[in-house]
Amino acid sequence: MRSSHAAAAVSSAFDDPNLIAYGGLEPVVRLAERCGLPALAGEHIRLPASKDGTGAFPAAKLMSLVGGMVAGADSVEDMDRLRHGAMGRLFCGVRAPSTLGSFLRSFTHGHVKQLHAVARRFLPELARHTPLLPGADQAAYVDIDDTIRRTYGYAKQGTGYGYSKVKGLNALLGIVSTPLSAPVIAATRLRKGPSNSARGAAAFVAETIRTARACGASGLLVMRADSAFYGADVINACRTLGARFSVTVRMNASVKAAIARIDEDAWTPINGGVGYWNRPNTLPAGRRERITAAPGS
């Protein structure tokens, strides 16, 4: 016999008072406490006072959310997985899903910066206690990009239709990695949905580079970004902080004119016919020395 329908949802409940459903959380929480995450949350998160106390005890609520996500939760309802069996004997201060939902909804667009402040201070501590970015003293990369996250409902603060034509929030992401490590989110910035990709990018690039340096990236540091971040302010931020950069050139009028002046015989075909040319003396002042384009474009 075979079922003709897939399960719409699957949930687990542990009612044995001696059962630890997620025992692996214990060392994770201890590491977070050793790196000062609860103390940072208590110091930097200040939400508006309310009658129901939704903004109270931010450290306990933040740690509950972190623990739930580490255990695999991807919704507020899933946070209830921390309240089964003997989990209450292993952890104290775990909040109910409804309490955590109210806590998250109390954040306004501006209050999210408080979480940025916590993350910016926590990551260097984590790097000091763990091999988070091995090889960062030799070479590291900072990748900058933005993303649109779809939102629903009419009361979402800061939502709008951006370049993707999807209603949502626009977030800048700063990622740090090394040839020996997995990517690590070093900085984030939440913006309105219709924000231009490069809006505030120079300050954000500088923040990400400083965080990477604080995490031990003392060697060669290369900032990489696409053409949306091609601008003098972003490049100057890299130069000021001693970082190198690789930014895709935007195909504006002056760059197109420079390409048009390249003689057909100067192109060298690579990667399936894409041309690579490197003679900076014929490019406009201040432009990149590297252009990739189809031959004859």
Short mmCIF file of C-alpha atoms in Angstrom, two decimals:
data_model
loop_
_atom_site.label_atom_id
_atom_site.label_comp_id
_atom_site.label_asym_id
_atom_site.label_seq_id
_atom_site.Cartn_x
_atom_site.Cartn_y
_atom_site.Cartn_z
CA MET A 1 0.00 0.00 0.00
CA ARG A 2 1.29 3.46 -0.90
CA SER A 3 0.01 6.82 0.22
CA SER A 4 -1.14 9.09 -2.57
CA HIS A 5 -0.52 12.25 -0.55
CA ALA A 6 2.63 13.76 0.87
CA ALA A 7 2.60 14.92 4.48
CA ALA A 8 1.87 18.63 4.71
CA ALA A 9 3.89 18.98 7.89
CA VAL A 10 5.93 16.80 10.18
CA SER A 11 6.57 17.65 13.83
CA SER A 12 8.23 15.91 16.75
CA ALA A 13 7.46 16.11 20.46
CA PHE A 14 9.58 14.66 23.26
CA ASP A 15 7.54 14.00 26.38
CA ASP A 16 10.09 11.88 28.25
CA PRO A 17 11.26 14.04 31.22
CA ASN A 18 14.77 12.58 30.95
CA LEU A 19 15.24 12.98 27.20
CA ILE A 20 17.55 15.68 25.84
CA ALA A 21 16.34 16.37 22.32
CA TYR A 22 19.22 18.61 21.27
CA GLY A 23 22.18 17.80 23.49
CA GLY A 24 24.57 19.35 20.98
CA LEU A 25 23.24 22.79 21.90
CA GLU A 26 25.03 22.74 25.25
CA PRO A 27 28.57 23.34 23.90
CA VAL A 28 27.23 25.88 21.39
CA VAL A 29 25.54 27.90 24.13
CA ARG A 30 28.64 27.68 26.33
CA LEU A 31 30.76 29.00 23.46
CA ALA A 32 28.33 31.88 22.89
CA GLU A 33 28.46 32.76 26.59
CA ARG A 34 32.26 32.56 26.61
CA CYS A 35 32.37 34.99 23.67
CA GLY A 36 30.02 37.38 25.49
CA LEU A 37 26.90 37.15 23.32
CA PRO A 38 24.34 37.42 26.17
CA ALA A 39 26.21 40.35 27.71
CA LEU A 40 26.42 42.15 24.35
CA ALA A 41 22.68 41.67 23.81
CA GLY A 42 21.90 43.05 27.24
CA GLU A 43 24.16 46.06 26.65
CA HIS A 44 23.18 47.09 23.13
CA ILE A 45 19.56 46.04 22.60
CA ARG A 46 17.14 48.67 23.90
CA LEU A 47 13.56 48.25 22.73
CA PRO A 48 10.61 50.53 23.56
CA ALA A 49 8.91 49.91 26.87
CA SER A 50 5.51 48.25 26.60
CA LYS A 51 2.82 47.04 28.98
CA ASP A 52 3.36 43.41 28.03
CA GLY A 53 7.15 43.65 28.33
CA THR A 54 7.91 42.45 24.80
CA GLY A 55 11.28 44.22 24.84
CA ALA A 56 12.34 42.99 28.29
CA PHE A 57 15.13 40.47 28.89
CA PRO A 58 16.62 40.75 25.37
CA ALA A 59 19.58 38.50 26.20
CA ALA A 60 17.41 35.51 27.15
CA LYS A 61 15.17 35.96 24.12
CA LEU A 62 18.08 36.39 21.73
CA MET A 63 19.78 33.27 23.07
CA SER A 64 16.51 31.34 22.73
CA LEU A 65 16.25 32.38 19.09
CA VAL A 66 19.87 31.48 18.39
CA GLY A 67 19.46 28.11 20.09
CA GLY A 68 16.31 27.37 18.14
CA MET A 69 17.91 28.20 14.81
CA VAL A 70 20.96 26.07 15.62
CA ALA A 71 18.52 23.22 16.37
CA GLY A 72 16.98 23.64 12.93
CA ALA A 73 14.04 25.97 13.55
CA ASP A 74 13.01 28.07 10.57
CA SER A 75 9.85 29.66 11.98
CA VAL A 76 8.67 31.13 15.27
CA GLU A 77 6.47 28.07 15.91
CA ASP A 78 9.55 25.83 15.64
CA MET A 79 11.04 27.51 18.70
CA ASP A 80 8.85 25.23 20.81
CA ARG A 81 11.32 22.41 20.16
CA LEU A 82 13.48 23.82 22.97
CA ARG A 83 10.71 23.27 25.55
CA HIS A 84 10.30 19.48 25.38
CA GLY A 85 11.60 16.74 27.66
CA ALA A 86 14.58 17.60 29.85
CA MET A 87 15.61 20.65 27.83
CA GLY A 88 14.38 22.86 30.67
CA ARG A 89 16.84 21.13 33.03
CA LEU A 90 19.73 21.69 30.63
CA PHE A 91 18.89 25.31 29.74
CA CYS A 92 17.27 28.07 31.76
CA GLY A 93 15.42 31.10 30.47
CA VAL A 94 14.00 29.50 27.30
CA ARG A 95 11.08 31.62 26.12
CA ALA A 96 7.85 30.43 24.52
CA PRO A 97 7.35 30.88 20.76
CA SER A 98 4.61 33.49 21.28
CA THR A 99 6.93 35.54 23.51
CA LEU A 100 9.73 35.34 20.97
CA GLY A 101 7.37 36.35 18.17
CA SER A 102 6.26 39.43 20.10
CA PHE A 103 9.91 40.24 20.80
CA LEU A 104 10.81 40.14 17.10
CA ARG A 105 7.79 42.22 16.12
CA SER A 106 8.84 44.94 18.56
CA PHE A 107 11.89 45.72 16.43
CA THR A 108 11.46 48.71 14.13
CA HIS A 109 13.58 49.33 11.06
CA GLY A 110 15.94 51.46 13.14
CA HIS A 111 16.24 49.05 16.05
CA VAL A 112 17.76 46.43 13.75
CA LYS A 113 21.00 48.42 13.95
CA GLN A 114 21.27 47.32 17.57
CA LEU A 115 21.58 43.75 16.35
CA HIS A 116 24.27 44.92 13.92
CA ALA A 117 26.20 46.35 16.86
CA VAL A 118 25.96 43.06 18.73
CA ALA A 119 27.09 41.00 15.74
CA ARG A 120 29.98 43.36 14.94
CA ARG A 121 31.42 42.93 18.43
CA PHE A 122 30.65 39.23 18.78
CA LEU A 123 32.37 37.97 15.63
CA PRO A 124 35.94 39.03 16.60
CA GLU A 125 35.46 37.32 19.97
CA LEU A 126 34.29 34.18 18.23
CA ALA A 127 37.33 34.30 15.96
CA ARG A 128 39.59 34.53 19.03
CA HIS A 129 38.02 31.45 20.61
CA THR A 130 37.70 29.27 17.49
CA PRO A 131 39.58 28.69 14.20
CA LEU A 132 36.88 30.65 12.39
CA LEU A 133 39.07 32.05 9.59
CA PRO A 134 42.19 29.88 9.24
CA GLY A 135 44.83 31.47 7.05
CA ALA A 136 43.40 34.98 7.46
CA ASP A 137 46.82 36.24 8.47
CA GLN A 138 47.97 35.37 4.93
CA ALA A 139 45.01 36.13 2.65
CA ALA A 140 41.30 36.82 3.04
CA TYR A 141 38.41 37.97 0.88
CA VAL A 142 35.54 40.36 1.54
CA ASP A 143 32.56 39.85 -0.76
CA ILE A 144 29.86 42.53 -0.93
CA ASP A 145 26.41 42.04 -2.40
CA ASP A 146 22.79 42.84 -1.73
CA THR A 147 19.67 40.71 -1.72
CA ILE A 148 15.93 41.24 -1.76
CA ARG A 149 13.98 39.21 0.81
CA ARG A 150 10.28 38.88 0.03
CA THR A 151 7.89 39.99 2.76
CA TYR A 152 4.12 39.63 3.15
CA GLY A 153 1.45 41.77 4.70
CA TYR A 154 0.76 45.50 4.64
CA ALA A 155 2.39 46.54 7.92
CA LYS A 156 5.97 45.53 7.17
CA GLN A 157 8.11 48.58 7.79
CA GLY A 158 10.52 49.51 5.01
CA THR A 159 9.20 47.15 2.35
CA GLY A 160 9.03 48.13 -1.30
CA TYR A 161 9.54 46.95 -4.85
CA GLY A 162 13.18 46.94 -5.87
CA TYR A 163 15.15 45.89 -8.93
CA SER A 164 13.86 42.31 -8.64
CA LYS A 165 10.22 43.53 -8.91
CA VAL A 166 9.50 41.62 -5.69
CA LYS A 167 8.03 43.35 -2.65
CA GLY A 168 10.47 42.97 0.18
CA LEU A 169 13.37 44.32 2.19
CA ASN A 170 16.79 45.07 0.76
CA ALA A 171 19.79 43.83 2.73
CA LEU A 172 23.48 44.46 2.16
CA LEU A 173 25.69 41.49 3.04
CA GLY A 174 29.40 41.52 3.81
CA ILE A 175 31.03 38.08 3.71
CA VAL A 176 34.56 37.23 4.87
CA SER A 177 36.34 34.04 3.83
CA THR A 178 39.81 32.60 3.28
CA PRO A 179 41.08 29.88 0.93
CA LEU A 180 40.89 27.52 3.92
CA SER A 181 37.60 28.56 5.52
CA ALA A 182 33.90 28.65 4.85
CA PRO A 183 32.28 32.06 4.25
CA VAL A 184 31.29 34.01 7.37
CA ILE A 185 28.75 36.84 7.49
CA ALA A 186 30.72 39.76 8.90
CA ALA A 187 28.26 42.60 8.40
CA THR A 188 24.65 43.17 7.39
CA ARG A 189 22.58 46.26 6.79
CA LEU A 190 18.81 46.26 6.40
CA ARG A 191 17.44 48.85 3.97
CA LYS A 192 14.18 49.75 2.29
CA GLY A 193 13.14 47.52 -0.59
CA PRO A 194 13.63 50.07 -3.41
CA SER A 195 17.11 51.13 -2.21
CA ASN A 196 19.80 51.31 -4.86
CA SER A 197 22.40 48.56 -4.52
CA ALA A 198 25.24 51.00 -3.93
CA ARG A 199 23.38 53.21 -1.44
CA GLY A 200 25.58 53.43 1.67
CA ALA A 201 27.97 50.86 0.17
CA ALA A 202 31.17 52.78 0.91
CA ALA A 203 30.50 52.96 4.66
CA PHE A 204 29.34 49.35 4.62
CA VAL A 205 32.50 48.19 2.84
CA ALA A 206 34.60 50.04 5.41
CA GLU A 207 32.66 48.43 8.27
CA THR A 208 33.11 44.95 6.80
CA ILE A 209 36.84 45.45 6.22
CA ARG A 210 37.32 46.69 9.80
CA THR A 211 35.42 43.68 11.14
CA ALA A 212 37.52 41.34 9.00
CA ARG A 213 40.70 42.93 10.36
CA ALA A 214 39.40 42.56 13.91
CA CYS A 215 38.80 38.86 13.18
CA GLY A 216 42.46 38.34 12.32
CA ALA A 217 42.60 39.18 8.61
CA SER A 218 45.98 40.86 8.94
CA GLY A 219 47.40 39.70 5.61
CA LEU A 220 46.34 40.44 2.05
CA LEU A 221 42.67 41.46 2.00
CA VAL A 222 40.76 41.67 -1.27
CA MET A 223 37.29 43.21 -1.55
CA ARG A 224 35.20 41.73 -4.38
CA ALA A 225 31.95 43.13 -5.77
CA ASP A 226 29.91 43.31 -8.96
CA SER A 227 29.25 46.33 -11.14
CA ALA A 228 26.47 47.62 -8.87
CA PHE A 229 29.24 48.75 -6.48
CA TYR A 230 31.48 50.26 -9.15
CA GLY A 231 32.12 53.77 -7.83
CA ALA A 232 34.88 56.02 -6.54
CA ASP A 233 33.57 56.09 -2.97
CA VAL A 234 33.69 52.29 -2.64
CA ILE A 235 37.20 52.11 -4.14
CA ASN A 236 38.43 54.93 -1.91
CA ALA A 237 37.09 53.10 1.17
CA CYS A 238 39.20 50.07 0.22
CA ARG A 239 42.32 52.14 -0.41
CA THR A 240 41.93 54.06 2.84
CA LEU A 241 41.86 50.81 4.83
CA GLY A 242 44.67 49.14 2.92
CA ALA A 243 42.50 46.58 1.11
CA ARG A 244 42.81 45.62 -2.52
CA PHE A 245 39.73 45.33 -4.68
CA SER A 246 38.24 43.55 -7.66
CA VAL A 247 35.12 45.31 -8.93
CA THR A 248 33.38 44.58 -12.21
CA VAL A 249 33.45 47.62 -14.47
CA ARG A 250 30.06 49.12 -15.22
CA MET A 251 29.39 49.42 -18.94
CA ASN A 252 28.82 53.16 -18.99
CA ALA A 253 29.39 55.43 -21.98
CA SER A 254 33.07 56.14 -21.32
CA VAL A 255 33.93 52.47 -20.81
CA LYS A 256 32.05 51.49 -23.97
CA ALA A 257 33.95 54.16 -25.87
CA ALA A 258 37.26 52.81 -24.53
CA ILE A 259 36.35 49.29 -25.63
CA ALA A 260 35.37 50.55 -29.06
CA ARG A 261 38.88 52.01 -29.49
CA ILE A 262 40.55 48.63 -28.93
CA ASP A 263 41.92 47.22 -32.14
CA GLU A 264 40.53 43.83 -33.17
CA ASP A 265 44.04 42.37 -33.18
CA ALA A 266 44.53 43.33 -29.51
CA TRP A 267 41.94 40.84 -28.22
CA THR A 268 43.11 37.49 -26.84
CA PRO A 269 40.32 34.88 -26.80
CA ILE A 270 39.90 32.99 -23.53
CA ASN A 271 37.11 30.95 -21.94
CA GLY A 272 35.05 30.21 -25.01
CA GLY A 273 35.69 33.35 -27.01
CA VAL A 274 35.55 35.98 -24.27
CA GLY A 275 38.26 38.58 -24.76
CA TYR A 276 40.77 39.67 -22.16
CA TRP A 277 42.83 42.80 -22.65
CA ASN A 278 45.13 44.65 -20.27
CA ARG A 279 46.63 47.91 -21.52
CA PRO A 280 45.76 50.69 -19.06
CA ASN A 281 47.25 53.52 -21.11
CA THR A 282 44.20 53.66 -23.43
CA LEU A 283 41.52 53.53 -20.74
CA PRO A 284 39.92 56.68 -19.30
CA ALA A 285 41.59 58.09 -16.20
CA GLY A 286 40.51 56.43 -13.00
CA ARG A 287 39.03 53.36 -14.70
CA ARG A 288 39.91 49.77 -14.05
CA GLU A 289 42.72 48.13 -16.04
CA ARG A 290 40.76 44.98 -16.74
CA ILE A 291 37.87 44.67 -19.17
CA THR A 292 36.13 41.52 -20.32
CA ALA A 293 33.81 41.61 -23.28
CA ALA A 294 32.94 39.75 -26.43
CA PRO A 295 35.35 40.44 -29.30
CA GLY A 296 34.14 43.29 -31.43
CA SER A 297 31.73 44.65 -28.83
#
